[in-house]
mmCIF file of C-alpha atoms in Angstrom:
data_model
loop_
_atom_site.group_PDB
_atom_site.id
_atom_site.type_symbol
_atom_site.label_atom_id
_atom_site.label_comp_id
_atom_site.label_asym_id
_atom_site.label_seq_id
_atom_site.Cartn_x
_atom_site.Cartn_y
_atom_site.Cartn_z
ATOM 1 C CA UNK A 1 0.000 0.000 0.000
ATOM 2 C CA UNK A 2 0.947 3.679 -0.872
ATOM 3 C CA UNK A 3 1.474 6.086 1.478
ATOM 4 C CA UNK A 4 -1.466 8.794 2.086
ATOM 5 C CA UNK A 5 -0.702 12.454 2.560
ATOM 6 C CA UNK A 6 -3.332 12.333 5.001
ATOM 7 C CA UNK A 7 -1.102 10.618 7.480
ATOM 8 C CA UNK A 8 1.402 13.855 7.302
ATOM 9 C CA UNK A 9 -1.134 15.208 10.300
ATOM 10 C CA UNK A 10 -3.368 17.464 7.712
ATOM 11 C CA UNK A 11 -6.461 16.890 5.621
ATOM 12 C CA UNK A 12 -5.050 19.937 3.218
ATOM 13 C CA UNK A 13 -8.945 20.055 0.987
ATOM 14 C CA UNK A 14 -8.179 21.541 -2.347
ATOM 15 C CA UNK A 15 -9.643 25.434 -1.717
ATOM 16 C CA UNK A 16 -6.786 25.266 1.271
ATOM 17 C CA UNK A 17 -3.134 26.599 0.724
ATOM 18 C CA UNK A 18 -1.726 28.210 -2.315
ATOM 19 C CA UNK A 19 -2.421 26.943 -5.669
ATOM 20 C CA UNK A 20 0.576 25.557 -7.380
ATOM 21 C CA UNK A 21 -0.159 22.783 -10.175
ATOM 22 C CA UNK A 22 -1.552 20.235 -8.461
ATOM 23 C CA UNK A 23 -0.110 21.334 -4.787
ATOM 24 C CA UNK A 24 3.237 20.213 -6.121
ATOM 25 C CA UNK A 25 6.134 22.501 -4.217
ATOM 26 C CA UNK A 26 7.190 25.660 -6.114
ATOM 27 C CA UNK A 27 10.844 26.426 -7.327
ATOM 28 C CA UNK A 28 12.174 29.763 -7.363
ATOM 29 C CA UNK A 29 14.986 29.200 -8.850
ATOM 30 C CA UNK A 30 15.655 28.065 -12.242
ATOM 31 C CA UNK A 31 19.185 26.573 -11.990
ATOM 32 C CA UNK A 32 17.998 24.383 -9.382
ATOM 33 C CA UNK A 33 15.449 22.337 -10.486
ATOM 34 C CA UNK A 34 15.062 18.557 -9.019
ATOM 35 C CA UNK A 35 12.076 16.933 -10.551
ATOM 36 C CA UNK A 36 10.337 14.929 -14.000
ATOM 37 C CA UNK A 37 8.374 17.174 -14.413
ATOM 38 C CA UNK A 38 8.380 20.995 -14.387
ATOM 39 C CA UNK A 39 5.747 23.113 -14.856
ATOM 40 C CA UNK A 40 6.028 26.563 -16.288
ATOM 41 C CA UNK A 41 3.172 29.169 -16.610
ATOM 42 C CA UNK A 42 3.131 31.550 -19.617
ATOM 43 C CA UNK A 43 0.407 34.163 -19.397
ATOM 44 C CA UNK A 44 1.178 35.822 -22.735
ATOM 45 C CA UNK A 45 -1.993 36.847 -24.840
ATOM 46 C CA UNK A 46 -0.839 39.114 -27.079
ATOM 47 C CA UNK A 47 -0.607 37.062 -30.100
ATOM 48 C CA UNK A 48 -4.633 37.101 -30.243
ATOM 49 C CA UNK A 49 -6.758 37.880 -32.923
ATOM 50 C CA UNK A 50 -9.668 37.742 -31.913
ATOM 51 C CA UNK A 51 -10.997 37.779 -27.711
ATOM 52 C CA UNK A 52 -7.923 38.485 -25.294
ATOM 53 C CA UNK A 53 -7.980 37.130 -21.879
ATOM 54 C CA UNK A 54 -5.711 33.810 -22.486
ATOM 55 C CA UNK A 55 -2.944 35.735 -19.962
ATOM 56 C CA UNK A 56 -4.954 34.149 -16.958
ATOM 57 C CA UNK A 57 -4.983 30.889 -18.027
ATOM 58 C CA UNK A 58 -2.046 29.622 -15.664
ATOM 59 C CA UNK A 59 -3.603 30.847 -13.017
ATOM 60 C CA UNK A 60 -7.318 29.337 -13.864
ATOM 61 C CA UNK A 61 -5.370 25.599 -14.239
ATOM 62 C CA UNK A 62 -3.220 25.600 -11.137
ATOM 63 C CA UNK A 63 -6.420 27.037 -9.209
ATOM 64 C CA UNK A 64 -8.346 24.036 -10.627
ATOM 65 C CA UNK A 65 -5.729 21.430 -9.972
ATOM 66 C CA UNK A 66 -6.383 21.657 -6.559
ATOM 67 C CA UNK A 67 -9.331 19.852 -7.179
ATOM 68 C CA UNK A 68 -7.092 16.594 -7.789
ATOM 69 C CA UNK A 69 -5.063 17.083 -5.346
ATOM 70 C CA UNK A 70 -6.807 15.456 -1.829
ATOM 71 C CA UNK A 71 -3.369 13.633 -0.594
ATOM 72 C CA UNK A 72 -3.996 10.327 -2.469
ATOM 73 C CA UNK A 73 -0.842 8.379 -3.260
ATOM 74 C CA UNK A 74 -1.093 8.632 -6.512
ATOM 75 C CA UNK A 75 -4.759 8.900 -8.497
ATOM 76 C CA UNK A 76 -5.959 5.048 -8.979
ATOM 77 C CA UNK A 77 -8.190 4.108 -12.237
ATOM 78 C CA UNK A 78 -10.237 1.143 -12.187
ATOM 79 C CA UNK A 79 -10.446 1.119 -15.949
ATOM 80 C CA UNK A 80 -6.969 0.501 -16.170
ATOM 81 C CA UNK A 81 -6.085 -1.322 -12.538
ATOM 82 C CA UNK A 82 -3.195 1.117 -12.123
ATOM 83 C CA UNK A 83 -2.161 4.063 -10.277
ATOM 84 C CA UNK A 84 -0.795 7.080 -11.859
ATOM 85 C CA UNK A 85 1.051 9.582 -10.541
ATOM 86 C CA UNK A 86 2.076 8.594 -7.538
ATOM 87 C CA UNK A 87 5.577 9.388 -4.716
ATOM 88 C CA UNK A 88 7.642 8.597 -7.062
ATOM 89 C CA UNK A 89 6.895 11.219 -9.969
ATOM 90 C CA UNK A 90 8.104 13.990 -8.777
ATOM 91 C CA UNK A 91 6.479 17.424 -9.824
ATOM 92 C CA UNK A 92 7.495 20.807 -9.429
ATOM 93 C CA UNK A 93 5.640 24.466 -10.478
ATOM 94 C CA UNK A 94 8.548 27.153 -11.550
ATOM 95 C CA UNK A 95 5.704 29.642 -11.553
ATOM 96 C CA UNK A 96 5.210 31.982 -14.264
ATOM 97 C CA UNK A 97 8.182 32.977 -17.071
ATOM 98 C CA UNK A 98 8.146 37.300 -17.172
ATOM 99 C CA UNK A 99 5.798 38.923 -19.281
ATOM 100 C CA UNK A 100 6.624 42.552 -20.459
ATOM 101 C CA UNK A 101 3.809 44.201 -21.671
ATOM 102 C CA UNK A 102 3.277 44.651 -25.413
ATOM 103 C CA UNK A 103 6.948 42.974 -25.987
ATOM 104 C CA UNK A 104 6.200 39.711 -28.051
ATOM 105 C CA UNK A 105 9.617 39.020 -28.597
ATOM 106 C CA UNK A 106 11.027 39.980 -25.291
ATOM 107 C CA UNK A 107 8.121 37.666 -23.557
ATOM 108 C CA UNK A 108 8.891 35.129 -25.489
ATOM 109 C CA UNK A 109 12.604 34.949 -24.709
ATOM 110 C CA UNK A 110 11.604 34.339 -21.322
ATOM 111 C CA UNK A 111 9.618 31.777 -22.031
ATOM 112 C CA UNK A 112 12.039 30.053 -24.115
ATOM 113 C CA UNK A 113 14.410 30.627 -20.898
ATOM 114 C CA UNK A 114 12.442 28.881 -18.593
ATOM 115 C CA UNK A 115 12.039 25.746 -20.929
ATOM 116 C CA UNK A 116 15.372 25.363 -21.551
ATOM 117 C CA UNK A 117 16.324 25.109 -17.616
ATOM 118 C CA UNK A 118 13.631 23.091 -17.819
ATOM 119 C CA UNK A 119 15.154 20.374 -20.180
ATOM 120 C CA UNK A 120 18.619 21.288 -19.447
ATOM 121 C CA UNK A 121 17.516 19.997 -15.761
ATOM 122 C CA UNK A 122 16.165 16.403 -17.427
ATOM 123 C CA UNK A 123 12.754 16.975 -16.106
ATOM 124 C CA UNK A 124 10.060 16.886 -18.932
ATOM 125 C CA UNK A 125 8.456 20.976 -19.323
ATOM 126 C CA UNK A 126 5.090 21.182 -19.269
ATOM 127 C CA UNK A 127 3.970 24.715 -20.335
ATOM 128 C CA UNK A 128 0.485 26.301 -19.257
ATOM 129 C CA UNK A 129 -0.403 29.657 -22.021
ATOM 130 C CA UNK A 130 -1.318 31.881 -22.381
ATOM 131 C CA UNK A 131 -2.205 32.183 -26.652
ATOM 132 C CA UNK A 132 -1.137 29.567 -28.973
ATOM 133 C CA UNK A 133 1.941 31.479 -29.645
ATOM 134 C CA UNK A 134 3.890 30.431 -26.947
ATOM 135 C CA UNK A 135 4.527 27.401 -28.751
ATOM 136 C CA UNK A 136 6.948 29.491 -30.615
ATOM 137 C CA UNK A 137 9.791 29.996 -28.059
ATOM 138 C CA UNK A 138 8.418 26.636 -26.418
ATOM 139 C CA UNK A 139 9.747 24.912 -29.937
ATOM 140 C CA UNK A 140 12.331 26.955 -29.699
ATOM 141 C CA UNK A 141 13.793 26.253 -26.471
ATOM 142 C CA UNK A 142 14.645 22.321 -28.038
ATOM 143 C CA UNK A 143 16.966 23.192 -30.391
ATOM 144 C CA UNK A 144 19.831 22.004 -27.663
ATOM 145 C CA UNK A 145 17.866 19.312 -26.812
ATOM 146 C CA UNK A 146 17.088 17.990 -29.879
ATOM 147 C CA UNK A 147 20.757 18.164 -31.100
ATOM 148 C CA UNK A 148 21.958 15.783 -28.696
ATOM 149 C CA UNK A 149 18.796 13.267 -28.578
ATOM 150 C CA UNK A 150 17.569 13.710 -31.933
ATOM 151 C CA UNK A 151 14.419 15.381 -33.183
ATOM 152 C CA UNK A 152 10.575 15.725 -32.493
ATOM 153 C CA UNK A 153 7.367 15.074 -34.115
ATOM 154 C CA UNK A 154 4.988 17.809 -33.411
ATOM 155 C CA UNK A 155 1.294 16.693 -32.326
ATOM 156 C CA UNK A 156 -1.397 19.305 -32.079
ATOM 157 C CA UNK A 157 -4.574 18.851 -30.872
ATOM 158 C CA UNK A 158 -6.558 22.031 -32.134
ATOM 159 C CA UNK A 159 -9.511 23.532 -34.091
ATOM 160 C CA UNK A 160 -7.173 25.874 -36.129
ATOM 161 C CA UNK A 161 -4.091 24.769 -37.992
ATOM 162 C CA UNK A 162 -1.970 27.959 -37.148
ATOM 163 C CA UNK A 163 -0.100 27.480 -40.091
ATOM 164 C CA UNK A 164 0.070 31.352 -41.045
ATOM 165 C CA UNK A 165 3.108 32.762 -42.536
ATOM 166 C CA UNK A 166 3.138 36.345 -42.255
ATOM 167 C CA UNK A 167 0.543 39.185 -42.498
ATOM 168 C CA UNK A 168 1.147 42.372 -42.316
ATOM 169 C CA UNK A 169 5.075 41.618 -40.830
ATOM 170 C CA UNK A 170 2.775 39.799 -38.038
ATOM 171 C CA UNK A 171 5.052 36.196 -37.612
ATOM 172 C CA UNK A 172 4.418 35.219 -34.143
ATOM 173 C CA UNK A 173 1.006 35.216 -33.415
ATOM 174 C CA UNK A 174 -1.160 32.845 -32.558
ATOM 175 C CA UNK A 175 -1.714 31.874 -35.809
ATOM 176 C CA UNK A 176 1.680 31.284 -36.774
ATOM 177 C CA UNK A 177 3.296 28.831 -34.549
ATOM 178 C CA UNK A 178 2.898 25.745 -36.416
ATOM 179 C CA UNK A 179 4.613 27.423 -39.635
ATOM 180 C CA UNK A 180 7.058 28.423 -37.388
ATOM 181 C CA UNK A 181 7.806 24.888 -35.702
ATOM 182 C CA UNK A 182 7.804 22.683 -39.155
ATOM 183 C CA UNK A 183 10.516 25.472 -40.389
ATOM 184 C CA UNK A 184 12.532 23.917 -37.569
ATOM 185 C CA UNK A 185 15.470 20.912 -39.105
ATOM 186 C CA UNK A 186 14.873 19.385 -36.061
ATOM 187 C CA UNK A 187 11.479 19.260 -36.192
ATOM 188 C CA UNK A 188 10.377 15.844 -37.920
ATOM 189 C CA UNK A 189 6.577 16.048 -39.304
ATOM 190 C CA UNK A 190 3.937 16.763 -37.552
ATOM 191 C CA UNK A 191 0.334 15.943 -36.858
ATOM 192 C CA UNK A 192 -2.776 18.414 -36.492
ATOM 193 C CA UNK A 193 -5.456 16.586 -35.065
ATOM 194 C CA UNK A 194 -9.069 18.371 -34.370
ATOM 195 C CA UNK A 195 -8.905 20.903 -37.565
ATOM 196 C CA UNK A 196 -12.292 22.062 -39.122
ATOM 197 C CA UNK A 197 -14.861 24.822 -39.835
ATOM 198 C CA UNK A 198 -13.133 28.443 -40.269
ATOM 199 C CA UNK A 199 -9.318 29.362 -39.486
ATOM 200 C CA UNK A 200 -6.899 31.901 -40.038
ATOM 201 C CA UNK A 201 -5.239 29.853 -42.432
ATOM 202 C CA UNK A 202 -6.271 29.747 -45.894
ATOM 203 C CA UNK A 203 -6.090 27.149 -48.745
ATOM 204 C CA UNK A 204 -2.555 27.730 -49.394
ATOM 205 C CA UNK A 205 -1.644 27.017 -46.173
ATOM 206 C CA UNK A 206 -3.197 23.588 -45.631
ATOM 207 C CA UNK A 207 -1.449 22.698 -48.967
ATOM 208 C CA UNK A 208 2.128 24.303 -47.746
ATOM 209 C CA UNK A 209 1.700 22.104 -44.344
ATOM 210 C CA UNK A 210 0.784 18.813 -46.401
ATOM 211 C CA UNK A 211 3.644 19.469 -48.654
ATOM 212 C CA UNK A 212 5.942 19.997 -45.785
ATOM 213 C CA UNK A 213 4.278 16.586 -44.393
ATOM 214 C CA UNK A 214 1.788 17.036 -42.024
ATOM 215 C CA UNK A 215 -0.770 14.869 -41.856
ATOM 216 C CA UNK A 216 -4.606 16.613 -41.396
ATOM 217 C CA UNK A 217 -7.352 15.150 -39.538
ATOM 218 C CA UNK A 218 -10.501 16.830 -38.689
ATOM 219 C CA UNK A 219 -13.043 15.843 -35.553
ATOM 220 C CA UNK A 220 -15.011 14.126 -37.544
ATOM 221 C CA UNK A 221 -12.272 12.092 -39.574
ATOM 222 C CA UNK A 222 -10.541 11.202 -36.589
ATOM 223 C CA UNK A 223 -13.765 9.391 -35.253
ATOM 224 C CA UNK A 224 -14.550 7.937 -38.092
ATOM 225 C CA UNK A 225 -10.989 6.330 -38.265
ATOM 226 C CA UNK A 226 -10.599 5.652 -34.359
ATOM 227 C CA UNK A 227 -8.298 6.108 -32.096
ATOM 228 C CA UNK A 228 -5.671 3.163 -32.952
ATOM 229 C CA UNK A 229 -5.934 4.188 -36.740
ATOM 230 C CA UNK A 230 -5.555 7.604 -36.107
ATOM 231 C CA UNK A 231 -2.335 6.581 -33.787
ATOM 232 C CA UNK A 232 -0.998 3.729 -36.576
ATOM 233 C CA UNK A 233 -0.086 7.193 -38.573
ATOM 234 C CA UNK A 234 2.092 8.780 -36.284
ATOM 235 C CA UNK A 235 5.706 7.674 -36.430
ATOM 236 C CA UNK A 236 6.039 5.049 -33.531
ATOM 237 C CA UNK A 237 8.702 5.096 -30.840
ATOM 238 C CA UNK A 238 9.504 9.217 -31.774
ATOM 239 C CA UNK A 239 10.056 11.807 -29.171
ATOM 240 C CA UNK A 240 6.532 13.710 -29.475
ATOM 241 C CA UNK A 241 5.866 17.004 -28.765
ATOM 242 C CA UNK A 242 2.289 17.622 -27.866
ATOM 243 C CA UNK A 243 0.502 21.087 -28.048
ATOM 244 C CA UNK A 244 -2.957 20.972 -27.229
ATOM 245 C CA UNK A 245 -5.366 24.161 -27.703
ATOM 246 C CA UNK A 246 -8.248 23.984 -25.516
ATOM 247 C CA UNK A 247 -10.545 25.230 -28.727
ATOM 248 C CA UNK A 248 -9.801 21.811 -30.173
ATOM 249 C CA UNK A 249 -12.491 20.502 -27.622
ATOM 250 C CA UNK A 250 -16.633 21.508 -28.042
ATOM 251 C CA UNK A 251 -17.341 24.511 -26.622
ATOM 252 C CA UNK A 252 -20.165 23.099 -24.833
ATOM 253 C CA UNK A 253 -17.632 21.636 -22.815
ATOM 254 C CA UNK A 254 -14.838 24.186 -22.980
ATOM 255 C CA UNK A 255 -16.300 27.894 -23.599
ATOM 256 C CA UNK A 256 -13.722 29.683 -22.091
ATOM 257 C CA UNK A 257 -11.321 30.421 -24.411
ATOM 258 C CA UNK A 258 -10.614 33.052 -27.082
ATOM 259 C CA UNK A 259 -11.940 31.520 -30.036
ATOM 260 C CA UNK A 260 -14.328 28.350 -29.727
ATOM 261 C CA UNK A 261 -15.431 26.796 -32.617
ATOM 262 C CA UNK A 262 -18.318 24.020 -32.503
ATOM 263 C CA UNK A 263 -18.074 20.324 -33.817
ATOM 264 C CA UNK A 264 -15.034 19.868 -31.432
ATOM 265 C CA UNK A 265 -13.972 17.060 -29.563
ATOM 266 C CA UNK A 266 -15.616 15.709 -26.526
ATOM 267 C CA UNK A 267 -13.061 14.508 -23.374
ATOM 268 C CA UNK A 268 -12.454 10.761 -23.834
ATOM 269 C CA UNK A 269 -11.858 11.243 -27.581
ATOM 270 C CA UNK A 270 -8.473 13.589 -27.117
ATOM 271 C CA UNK A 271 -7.808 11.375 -23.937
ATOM 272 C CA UNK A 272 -7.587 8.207 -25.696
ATOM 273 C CA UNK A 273 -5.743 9.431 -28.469
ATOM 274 C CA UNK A 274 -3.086 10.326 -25.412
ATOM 275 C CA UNK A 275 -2.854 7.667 -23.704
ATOM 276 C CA UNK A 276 -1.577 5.725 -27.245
ATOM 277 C CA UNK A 277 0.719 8.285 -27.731
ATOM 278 C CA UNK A 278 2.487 7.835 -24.036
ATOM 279 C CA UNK A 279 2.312 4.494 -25.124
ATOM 280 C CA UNK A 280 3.581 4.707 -28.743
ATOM 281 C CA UNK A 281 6.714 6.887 -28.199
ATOM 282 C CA UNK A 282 8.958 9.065 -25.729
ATOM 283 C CA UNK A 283 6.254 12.400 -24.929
ATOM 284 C CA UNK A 284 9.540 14.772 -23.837
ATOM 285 C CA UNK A 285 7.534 18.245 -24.039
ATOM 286 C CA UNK A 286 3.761 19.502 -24.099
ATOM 287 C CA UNK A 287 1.875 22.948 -23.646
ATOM 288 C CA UNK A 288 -1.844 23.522 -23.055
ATOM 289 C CA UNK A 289 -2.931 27.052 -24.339
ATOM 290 C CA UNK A 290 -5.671 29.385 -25.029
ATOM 291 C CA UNK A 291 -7.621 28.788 -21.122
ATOM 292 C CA UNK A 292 -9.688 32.235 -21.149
ATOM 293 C CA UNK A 293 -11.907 31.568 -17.645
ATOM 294 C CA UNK A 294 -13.575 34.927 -17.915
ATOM 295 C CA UNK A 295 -15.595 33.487 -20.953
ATOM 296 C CA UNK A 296 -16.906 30.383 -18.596
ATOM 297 C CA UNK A 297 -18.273 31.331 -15.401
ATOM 298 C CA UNK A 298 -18.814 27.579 -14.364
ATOM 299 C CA UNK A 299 -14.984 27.442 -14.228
ATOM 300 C CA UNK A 300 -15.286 23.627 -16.403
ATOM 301 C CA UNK A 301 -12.977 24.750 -19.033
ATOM 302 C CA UNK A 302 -10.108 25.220 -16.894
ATOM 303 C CA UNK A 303 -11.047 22.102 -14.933
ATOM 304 C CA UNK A 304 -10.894 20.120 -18.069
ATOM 305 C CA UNK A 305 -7.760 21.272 -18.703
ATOM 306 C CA UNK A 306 -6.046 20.348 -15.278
ATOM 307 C CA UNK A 307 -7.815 17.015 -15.787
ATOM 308 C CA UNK A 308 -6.345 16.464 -19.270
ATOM 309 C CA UNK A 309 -2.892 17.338 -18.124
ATOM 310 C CA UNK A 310 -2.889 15.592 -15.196
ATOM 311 C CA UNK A 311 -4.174 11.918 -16.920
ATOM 312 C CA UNK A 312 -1.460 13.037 -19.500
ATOM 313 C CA UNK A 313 1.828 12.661 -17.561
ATOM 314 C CA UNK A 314 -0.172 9.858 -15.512
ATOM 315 C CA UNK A 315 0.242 8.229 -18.449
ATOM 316 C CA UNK A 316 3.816 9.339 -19.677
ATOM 317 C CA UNK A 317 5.522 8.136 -16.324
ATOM 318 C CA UNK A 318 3.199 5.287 -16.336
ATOM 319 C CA UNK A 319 4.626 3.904 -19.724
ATOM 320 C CA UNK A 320 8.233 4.927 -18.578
ATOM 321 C CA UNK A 321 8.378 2.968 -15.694
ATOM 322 C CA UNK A 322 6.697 -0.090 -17.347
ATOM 323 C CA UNK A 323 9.903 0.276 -19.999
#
């Protein structure tokens, strides 16, 4: 039997304490990072297009973490007759990288700093946005890493393939980060998984991305292919690196963010789809972006989120210790 956090002499409910991801103890500083896995907040919203509000994202998921953090040893599923996430995983929150006010590329430099002590460190980064173009620096931040361990497949999980170029000298939006990732050498392919109904990308860039070999799917394609299809087509045993916009999921589920889009995807579909990938390959980065909790007063969107990323690396460290 596990040991319970109860027995430490406190109940410690979730609404009690301070809200770090999941309760896990907070690092000041950088250099000294002693965990698998680090999490890194990045309230930059900026890059928006549309509805703003994506800077208090962090805060929204670490506030909702709480709710899975009650002093279990570890979170047991019945479905699967194991327990994730338990003493030996240990988790750290590095709190939030500095964001200077209408500086893009001075924001994101920070960003990118706090990844790379992040890797540099051997723990795996887990990035909270902020808009969909932190991925940028996030991306960026592996060039290091990937030189010495070889490169990553990109997976997003999204409504919108932010495959932009450039408008208007704009490069580093939120519509741009995928463009700006597949330019990377050390960037393999990539898959974009959720894609439909309107996005900032037009015709020619679907066609760019395909040619540069990314592989499409909408909502609806990837159920009608399934989960274990859908995985068959990403390269197996890669290092993945997962970015997962919250507008990828319906908003009846998830309204609060910037730019929902209906027909998404409904919780178990993106889950299952993660859980093969932990098992498939070597998951060594992932951010979750575009949490807006002023546009969903029930608070479910960030909830979801914390959920998601929590079963996520449940699953990662699961897999790792089973190899």
């Amino acid at each position: 039997m596990q040991d319970h956090g109860y027995k430490a002499g406190r109940l410690n409910l979730p609404f009690v304490g301070i809200s770090t991801f999941a309760k896990s103890p907070y690092v000041e500083n950088w250099d000294e990072i002693e965990a698998d896995i680090a999490v890194l907040g990045a309230p930059f919203d900026f890059g928006t297009q549309w509805r703003p509000g994506a800077r208090f994202g962090p805060r929204a998921v670490r506030e909702a973490s709480t709710l899975f953090s009650f002093g279990h040893a570890g979170a047991y599923d019945h479905e699967d007759d194991a327990t994730y996430l338990d003493g030996s995983v240990r988790i750290v929150d590095l709190g939030d990288a500095d964001i200077i006010h209408t500086k893009t590329e001075e924001s994101h430099a920070n960003i990118e700093l706090g990844v790379g002590k992040i890797l540099k460190a051997g723990a795996l980064p887990v990035t909270i946005g902020g808009d969909h173009s932190i991925n940028i620096p996030c991306i960026n931040a592996f060039a290091e890493d990937c030189a010495q361990n070889g490169p990553i497949h990109v997976v997003q999980i999204d409504a919108h393939l932010d495959f932009v170029d450039e408008r208007h000298g704009v490069t580093a939006g939120h519509g741009n980060p995928m463009r700006r990732a597949i330019e990377k050498d050390y960037v393999s392919g990539m898959t974009q998984l959720g894609i439909r109904n309107v996005s900032s990308t037009a015709k020619e860039g679907y066609d760019d991305a395909r040619a540069r070999g990314s592989d499409i799917l909408s909502v609806r394609q990837v159920r009608k292919l399934g989960a274990e299809v859908v995985l068959a087509r990403i390269p197996q045993g890669a290092r993945y690196y997962v970015t997962i916009d919250i507008d990828a999921f319906c908003p009846s589920i998830a309204a609060g963010t910037g730019t929902p889009s209906h027909g998404g995807f409904l919780y178990y579909d993106v889950l299952e789809i993660l859980q093969g990938l932990a098992k498939r390959g070597d998951v060594v980065g992932i951010d979750l972006v575009e949490v807006a909790p002023a546009y969903d007063p029930t608070e479910s969107t960030q909830i979801l989120a914390a959920q998601l990323l929590l079963n996520f690396l449940g699953f990662i460290f699961h897999e790792r210790a089973q190899r």
